[in-house]
Amino acid sequence: EDQVTQSPEALRLQEGESSSLNCSYTVSGLRGLFWYRQDPGKGPEFLFTLYSAGEEKEKERLKATLTKKESFLHITAPKPEDSATYLCAVQGGYNFNKFYFGSGTKLNVKP
Amino acid sequence: DAGVIQSPRHEVTEMGQEVTLRCKPISGHDYLFWYRQTMMRGLELLIYFNNNVPIDDSGMPEDRFSAKMPNASFSTLKIQPSEPRDSAVYFCASSLEGSGSPSDEQYFGPGTRLTVT
């Protein structure tokens, strides 16, 4: 069954405490893997797209990596403003046109 | 650019009534997506269009849901008749086809919070 699983469901960090969020997928025909950030009461905000295993992308304190089975979102020295829900999505499936979303990781960074 | 515009922002209706949600994508974007988000099911893709043509509507829950895109600057999502389990936040998003995936850099609207009593 094609699906995307994110872990942990929730993560509490102290400001400056680096960590990683995981997104594992069992979707055939991967066309792209996407990371979004969502703040309460708002729509998701695009962060990264990764297309092939070994690819990495960075933006400020965030770095996304991709393997054949999972992706990691590394957060280096997080700040309270990084607190949000981080969503992972995969495009793929038998016709490469399906989208599968994970349930998200709620990150709380305390000062 | 004003970004993706959705209306109304909030909608409260009674079970059995017709509900129409509206979306104006970012000018020049080729793709338009409709999503639904609930606490129980998370974010779900309902349907998406490319150049006004529906590409995948397999996420549409049932026949009570329908979506149209009559032109490049407007789309509607209609629920008829509405039921309490349709209560959710509905997001519209748009993107510009580039060298990668059509869902590269999707820009989401602020959402419509629908409550069906």
mmCIF file of C-alpha atoms in Angstrom:
data_model
loop_
_atom_site.group_PDB
_atom_site.id
_atom_site.type_symbol
_atom_site.label_atom_id
_atom_site.label_comp_id
_atom_site.label_asym_id
_atom_site.label_seq_id
_atom_site.Cartn_x
_atom_site.Cartn_y
_atom_site.Cartn_z
ATOM 1 C CA GLU A 1 0.000 0.000 0.000
ATOM 2 C CA ASP A 2 1.306 3.437 -0.923
ATOM 3 C CA GLN A 3 1.686 5.574 2.152
ATOM 4 C CA VAL A 4 3.759 8.227 3.891
ATOM 5 C CA THR A 5 4.604 8.014 7.592
ATOM 6 C CA GLN A 6 6.099 10.830 9.634
ATOM 7 C CA SER A 7 7.799 10.549 13.007
ATOM 8 C CA PRO A 8 7.734 11.639 15.677
ATOM 9 C CA GLU A 9 4.198 13.011 15.901
ATOM 10 C CA ALA A 10 5.412 15.736 18.209
ATOM 11 C CA LEU A 11 8.838 17.011 19.173
ATOM 12 C CA ARG A 12 9.863 19.439 21.891
ATOM 13 C CA LEU A 13 13.291 21.033 21.659
ATOM 14 C CA GLN A 14 15.173 23.644 23.588
ATOM 15 C CA GLU A 15 16.385 26.573 21.544
ATOM 16 C CA GLY A 16 19.687 25.559 19.956
ATOM 17 C CA GLU A 17 19.061 21.819 20.340
ATOM 18 C CA SER A 18 19.448 20.273 16.875
ATOM 19 C CA SER A 19 17.313 17.329 15.783
ATOM 20 C CA SER A 20 15.786 15.563 12.782
ATOM 21 C CA LEU A 21 12.289 14.779 11.581
ATOM 22 C CA ASN A 22 11.650 11.609 9.614
ATOM 23 C CA CYS A 23 9.423 10.903 6.633
ATOM 24 C CA SER A 24 9.323 7.314 5.395
ATOM 25 C CA TYR A 25 7.400 6.296 2.308
ATOM 26 C CA THR A 26 6.307 3.181 0.479
ATOM 27 C CA VAL A 27 5.125 4.909 -2.669
ATOM 28 C CA SER A 28 6.051 3.382 -5.988
ATOM 29 C CA GLY A 29 7.188 5.503 -8.870
ATOM 30 C CA LEU A 30 8.520 8.403 -6.825
ATOM 31 C CA ARG A 31 8.331 11.622 -8.765
ATOM 32 C CA GLY A 32 9.088 14.013 -5.935
ATOM 33 C CA LEU A 33 9.110 14.377 -2.159
ATOM 34 C CA PHE A 34 8.037 17.666 -0.617
ATOM 35 C CA TRP A 35 8.388 19.319 2.749
ATOM 36 C CA TYR A 36 5.985 21.985 3.973
ATOM 37 C CA ARG A 37 5.715 24.077 7.101
ATOM 38 C CA GLN A 38 2.282 24.911 8.507
ATOM 39 C CA ASP A 39 1.556 27.482 11.185
ATOM 40 C CA PRO A 40 -1.734 27.356 13.123
ATOM 41 C CA GLY A 41 -4.638 28.792 11.170
ATOM 42 C CA LYS A 42 -2.651 29.109 7.951
ATOM 43 C CA GLY A 43 -2.086 27.157 4.783
ATOM 44 C CA PRO A 44 1.063 25.061 4.335
ATOM 45 C CA GLU A 45 4.162 26.889 3.165
ATOM 46 C CA PHE A 46 6.460 25.184 0.699
ATOM 47 C CA LEU A 47 9.989 24.410 1.907
ATOM 48 C CA PHE A 48 11.704 21.869 -0.370
ATOM 49 C CA THR A 49 11.294 19.433 -3.225
ATOM 50 C CA LEU A 50 13.622 16.439 -3.551
ATOM 51 C CA TYR A 51 13.603 14.264 -6.661
ATOM 52 C CA SER A 52 16.223 11.542 -6.277
ATOM 53 C CA ALA A 53 18.078 9.596 -3.623
ATOM 54 C CA GLY A 54 21.161 11.394 -2.420
ATOM 55 C CA GLU A 55 19.761 14.834 -3.076
ATOM 56 C CA GLU A 56 20.025 17.487 -0.355
ATOM 57 C CA LYS A 57 18.615 20.989 -0.042
ATOM 58 C CA GLU A 58 19.164 23.673 2.569
ATOM 59 C CA LYS A 59 17.352 26.780 3.681
ATOM 60 C CA GLU A 60 18.549 28.715 6.718
ATOM 61 C CA ARG A 61 18.502 26.263 9.656
ATOM 62 C CA LEU A 62 16.758 23.521 7.678
ATOM 63 C CA LYS A 63 18.301 20.788 5.568
ATOM 64 C CA ALA A 64 16.341 18.086 3.758
ATOM 65 C CA THR A 65 17.841 14.809 2.574
ATOM 66 C CA LEU A 66 16.407 11.904 0.610
ATOM 67 C CA THR A 67 17.126 8.181 0.374
ATOM 68 C CA LYS A 68 15.199 5.505 -1.490
ATOM 69 C CA LYS A 69 12.931 4.891 1.484
ATOM 70 C CA GLU A 70 12.902 8.017 3.598
ATOM 71 C CA SER A 71 13.641 11.679 3.959
ATOM 72 C CA PHE A 72 14.977 13.634 6.883
ATOM 73 C CA LEU A 73 14.434 17.252 7.762
ATOM 74 C CA HIS A 74 17.374 18.319 9.886
ATOM 75 C CA ILE A 75 16.942 21.379 12.057
ATOM 76 C CA THR A 76 20.179 22.956 13.235
ATOM 77 C CA ALA A 77 20.169 25.225 16.289
ATOM 78 C CA PRO A 78 16.416 25.819 16.124
ATOM 79 C CA LYS A 79 14.780 29.006 17.320
ATOM 80 C CA PRO A 80 11.284 29.459 18.797
ATOM 81 C CA GLU A 81 10.082 30.819 15.439
ATOM 82 C CA ASP A 82 10.768 27.393 13.918
ATOM 83 C CA SER A 83 7.844 26.041 15.937
ATOM 84 C CA ALA A 84 5.241 24.732 13.488
ATOM 85 C CA THR A 85 3.881 21.532 12.021
ATOM 86 C CA TYR A 86 6.102 20.076 9.322
ATOM 87 C CA LEU A 87 4.371 18.083 6.599
ATOM 88 C CA CYS A 88 5.892 15.620 4.168
ATOM 89 C CA ALA A 89 4.247 14.672 0.880
ATOM 90 C CA VAL A 90 5.165 12.316 -1.933
ATOM 91 C CA GLN A 91 4.101 12.402 -5.540
ATOM 92 C CA GLY A 92 4.142 9.054 -7.302
ATOM 93 C CA GLY A 93 2.025 5.987 -7.678
ATOM 94 C CA TYR A 94 1.285 3.889 -10.724
ATOM 95 C CA ASN A 95 0.781 6.918 -12.979
ATOM 96 C CA PHE A 96 3.082 9.279 -11.074
ATOM 97 C CA ASN A 97 0.125 11.575 -10.517
ATOM 98 C CA LYS A 98 -0.895 10.579 -7.010
ATOM 99 C CA PHE A 99 -0.128 12.675 -3.951
ATOM 100 C CA TYR A 100 0.306 11.168 -0.499
ATOM 101 C CA PHE A 101 0.639 13.253 2.653
ATOM 102 C CA GLY A 102 2.027 12.321 6.028
ATOM 103 C CA SER A 103 0.208 13.324 9.196
ATOM 104 C CA GLY A 104 2.905 15.807 10.156
ATOM 105 C CA THR A 105 5.340 16.444 13.006
ATOM 106 C CA LYS A 106 4.425 19.200 15.434
ATOM 107 C CA LEU A 107 7.611 20.938 16.505
ATOM 108 C CA ASN A 108 7.773 23.122 19.608
ATOM 109 C CA VAL A 109 10.997 25.000 20.271
ATOM 110 C CA LYS A 110 11.245 26.536 23.727
ATOM 111 C CA PRO A 111 13.456 29.538 24.474
ATOM 112 C CA ASP B 1 1.031 39.356 -6.347
ATOM 113 C CA ALA B 2 -1.819 38.906 -3.879
ATOM 114 C CA GLY B 3 -1.253 35.171 -3.636
ATOM 115 C CA VAL B 4 -3.953 32.531 -3.821
ATOM 116 C CA ILE B 5 -7.311 33.999 -2.869
ATOM 117 C CA GLN B 6 -10.078 31.921 -1.332
ATOM 118 C CA SER B 7 -13.600 32.852 -0.404
ATOM 119 C CA PRO B 8 -15.387 32.754 1.875
ATOM 120 C CA ARG B 9 -12.919 32.424 4.759
ATOM 121 C CA HIS B 10 -15.568 30.941 6.994
ATOM 122 C CA GLU B 11 -18.802 29.189 6.102
ATOM 123 C CA VAL B 12 -21.430 27.844 8.445
ATOM 124 C CA THR B 13 -24.322 25.977 6.891
ATOM 125 C CA GLU B 14 -26.971 23.460 7.766
ATOM 126 C CA MET B 15 -26.916 19.857 6.698
ATOM 127 C CA GLY B 16 -28.453 19.385 3.268
ATOM 128 C CA GLN B 17 -27.553 22.822 1.965
ATOM 129 C CA GLU B 18 -25.346 23.458 -1.048
ATOM 130 C CA VAL B 19 -21.926 24.941 -0.357
ATOM 131 C CA THR B 20 -19.675 26.590 -2.932
ATOM 132 C CA LEU B 21 -16.058 27.407 -2.194
ATOM 133 C CA ARG B 22 -14.109 29.682 -4.501
ATOM 134 C CA CYS B 23 -10.485 30.044 -5.449
ATOM 135 C CA LYS B 24 -8.445 32.448 -7.519
ATOM 136 C CA PRO B 25 -4.970 31.056 -8.248
ATOM 137 C CA ILE B 26 -1.826 33.091 -8.716
ATOM 138 C CA SER B 27 -1.801 34.607 -12.173
ATOM 139 C CA GLY B 28 0.165 32.518 -14.655
ATOM 140 C CA HIS B 29 0.135 29.318 -12.632
ATOM 141 C CA ASP B 30 -0.658 26.145 -14.591
ATOM 142 C CA TYR B 31 -1.791 23.899 -11.761
ATOM 143 C CA LEU B 32 -4.565 24.251 -9.227
ATOM 144 C CA PHE B 33 -5.123 21.934 -6.275
ATOM 145 C CA TRP B 34 -8.003 21.504 -3.814
ATOM 146 C CA TYR B 35 -7.217 20.020 -0.383
ATOM 147 C CA ARG B 36 -9.181 19.214 2.729
ATOM 148 C CA GLN B 37 -7.672 19.190 6.218
ATOM 149 C CA THR B 38 -9.121 17.702 9.395
ATOM 150 C CA MET B 39 -7.609 16.676 12.685
ATOM 151 C CA MET B 40 -8.547 13.053 12.086
ATOM 152 C CA ARG B 41 -7.400 12.634 8.492
ATOM 153 C CA GLY B 42 -4.793 15.352 8.105
ATOM 154 C CA LEU B 43 -4.294 16.978 4.712
ATOM 155 C CA GLU B 44 -5.934 15.221 1.779
ATOM 156 C CA LEU B 45 -5.702 16.087 -1.906
ATOM 157 C CA LEU B 46 -9.177 16.125 -3.422
ATOM 158 C CA ILE B 47 -8.531 17.057 -7.041
ATOM 159 C CA TYR B 48 -6.063 18.933 -9.170
ATOM 160 C CA PHE B 49 -6.180 20.660 -12.542
ATOM 161 C CA ASN B 50 -3.593 21.378 -15.204
ATOM 162 C CA ASN B 51 -4.451 24.153 -17.624
ATOM 163 C CA ASN B 52 -8.074 23.991 -16.423
ATOM 164 C CA VAL B 53 -8.348 20.245 -17.093
ATOM 165 C CA PRO B 54 -8.870 17.857 -14.158
ATOM 166 C CA ILE B 55 -5.899 15.478 -13.918
ATOM 167 C CA ASP B 56 -6.713 13.404 -10.843
ATOM 168 C CA ASP B 57 -9.992 13.500 -8.956
ATOM 169 C CA SER B 58 -9.562 10.222 -7.118
ATOM 170 C CA GLY B 59 -9.455 12.079 -3.811
ATOM 171 C CA MET B 60 -12.964 13.467 -4.182
ATOM 172 C CA PRO B 61 -14.915 11.751 -1.386
ATOM 173 C CA GLU B 62 -18.116 11.011 -3.243
ATOM 174 C CA ASP B 63 -20.578 12.284 -5.800
ATOM 175 C CA ARG B 64 -21.694 15.048 -3.489
ATOM 176 C CA PHE B 65 -18.412 16.806 -4.272
ATOM 177 C CA SER B 66 -17.697 18.470 -7.602
ATOM 178 C CA ALA B 67 -15.016 20.880 -8.801
ATOM 179 C CA LYS B 68 -14.788 23.072 -11.851
ATOM 180 C CA MET B 69 -12.234 25.341 -13.386
ATOM 181 C CA PRO B 70 -13.968 27.349 -16.123
ATOM 182 C CA ASN B 71 -10.915 29.500 -16.782
ATOM 183 C CA ALA B 72 -7.324 29.963 -15.653
ATOM 184 C CA SER B 73 -8.217 32.438 -12.933
ATOM 185 C CA PHE B 74 -11.117 30.776 -11.153
ATOM 186 C CA SER B 75 -12.137 27.474 -9.645
ATOM 187 C CA THR B 76 -15.005 26.265 -7.487
ATOM 188 C CA LEU B 77 -15.506 23.315 -5.171
ATOM 189 C CA LYS B 78 -19.144 22.478 -4.580
ATOM 190 C CA ILE B 79 -20.706 20.206 -1.994
ATOM 191 C CA GLN B 80 -24.339 19.256 -2.537
ATOM 192 C CA PRO B 81 -25.895 18.235 -0.229
ATOM 193 C CA SER B 82 -23.537 19.040 2.627
ATOM 194 C CA GLU B 83 -23.196 16.789 5.688
ATOM 195 C CA PRO B 84 -21.674 17.381 9.148
ATOM 196 C CA ARG B 85 -18.712 15.101 8.272
ATOM 197 C CA ASP B 86 -17.755 17.579 5.545
ATOM 198 C CA SER B 87 -16.730 20.062 8.232
ATOM 199 C CA ALA B 88 -13.043 20.837 7.634
ATOM 200 C CA VAL B 89 -10.659 23.470 6.354
ATOM 201 C CA TYR B 90 -10.516 23.476 2.574
ATOM 202 C CA PHE B 91 -7.348 24.781 0.952
ATOM 203 C CA CYS B 92 -6.701 25.786 -2.612
ATOM 204 C CA ALA B 93 -3.146 25.869 -3.956
ATOM 205 C CA SER B 94 -1.521 26.721 -7.270
ATOM 206 C CA SER B 95 1.844 26.121 -8.860
ATOM 207 C CA LEU B 96 3.798 26.881 -11.994
ATOM 208 C CA GLU B 97 5.082 23.979 -14.046
ATOM 209 C CA GLY B 98 8.831 24.149 -14.225
ATOM 210 C CA SER B 99 11.560 21.728 -15.049
ATOM 211 C CA GLY B 100 10.571 19.429 -12.226
ATOM 212 C CA SER B 101 7.370 18.199 -10.789
ATOM 213 C CA PRO B 102 4.096 20.020 -11.319
ATOM 214 C CA SER B 103 3.729 20.304 -7.583
ATOM 215 C CA ASP B 104 6.992 22.171 -7.173
ATOM 216 C CA GLU B 105 6.477 25.129 -4.923
ATOM 217 C CA GLN B 106 2.759 24.978 -4.390
ATOM 218 C CA TYR B 107 1.388 28.201 -2.982
ATOM 219 C CA PHE B 108 -1.515 27.702 -0.619
ATOM 220 C CA GLY B 109 -4.377 30.039 0.057
ATOM 221 C CA PRO B 110 -5.538 30.896 3.585
ATOM 222 C CA GLY B 111 -8.258 28.249 3.502
ATOM 223 C CA THR B 112 -12.014 28.176 4.019
ATOM 224 C CA ARG B 113 -13.205 26.836 7.348
ATOM 225 C CA LEU B 114 -16.463 24.992 6.692
ATOM 226 C CA THR B 115 -18.812 24.016 9.482
ATOM 227 C CA VAL B 116 -21.887 21.954 8.652
ATOM 228 C CA THR B 117 -24.413 21.698 11.479
#
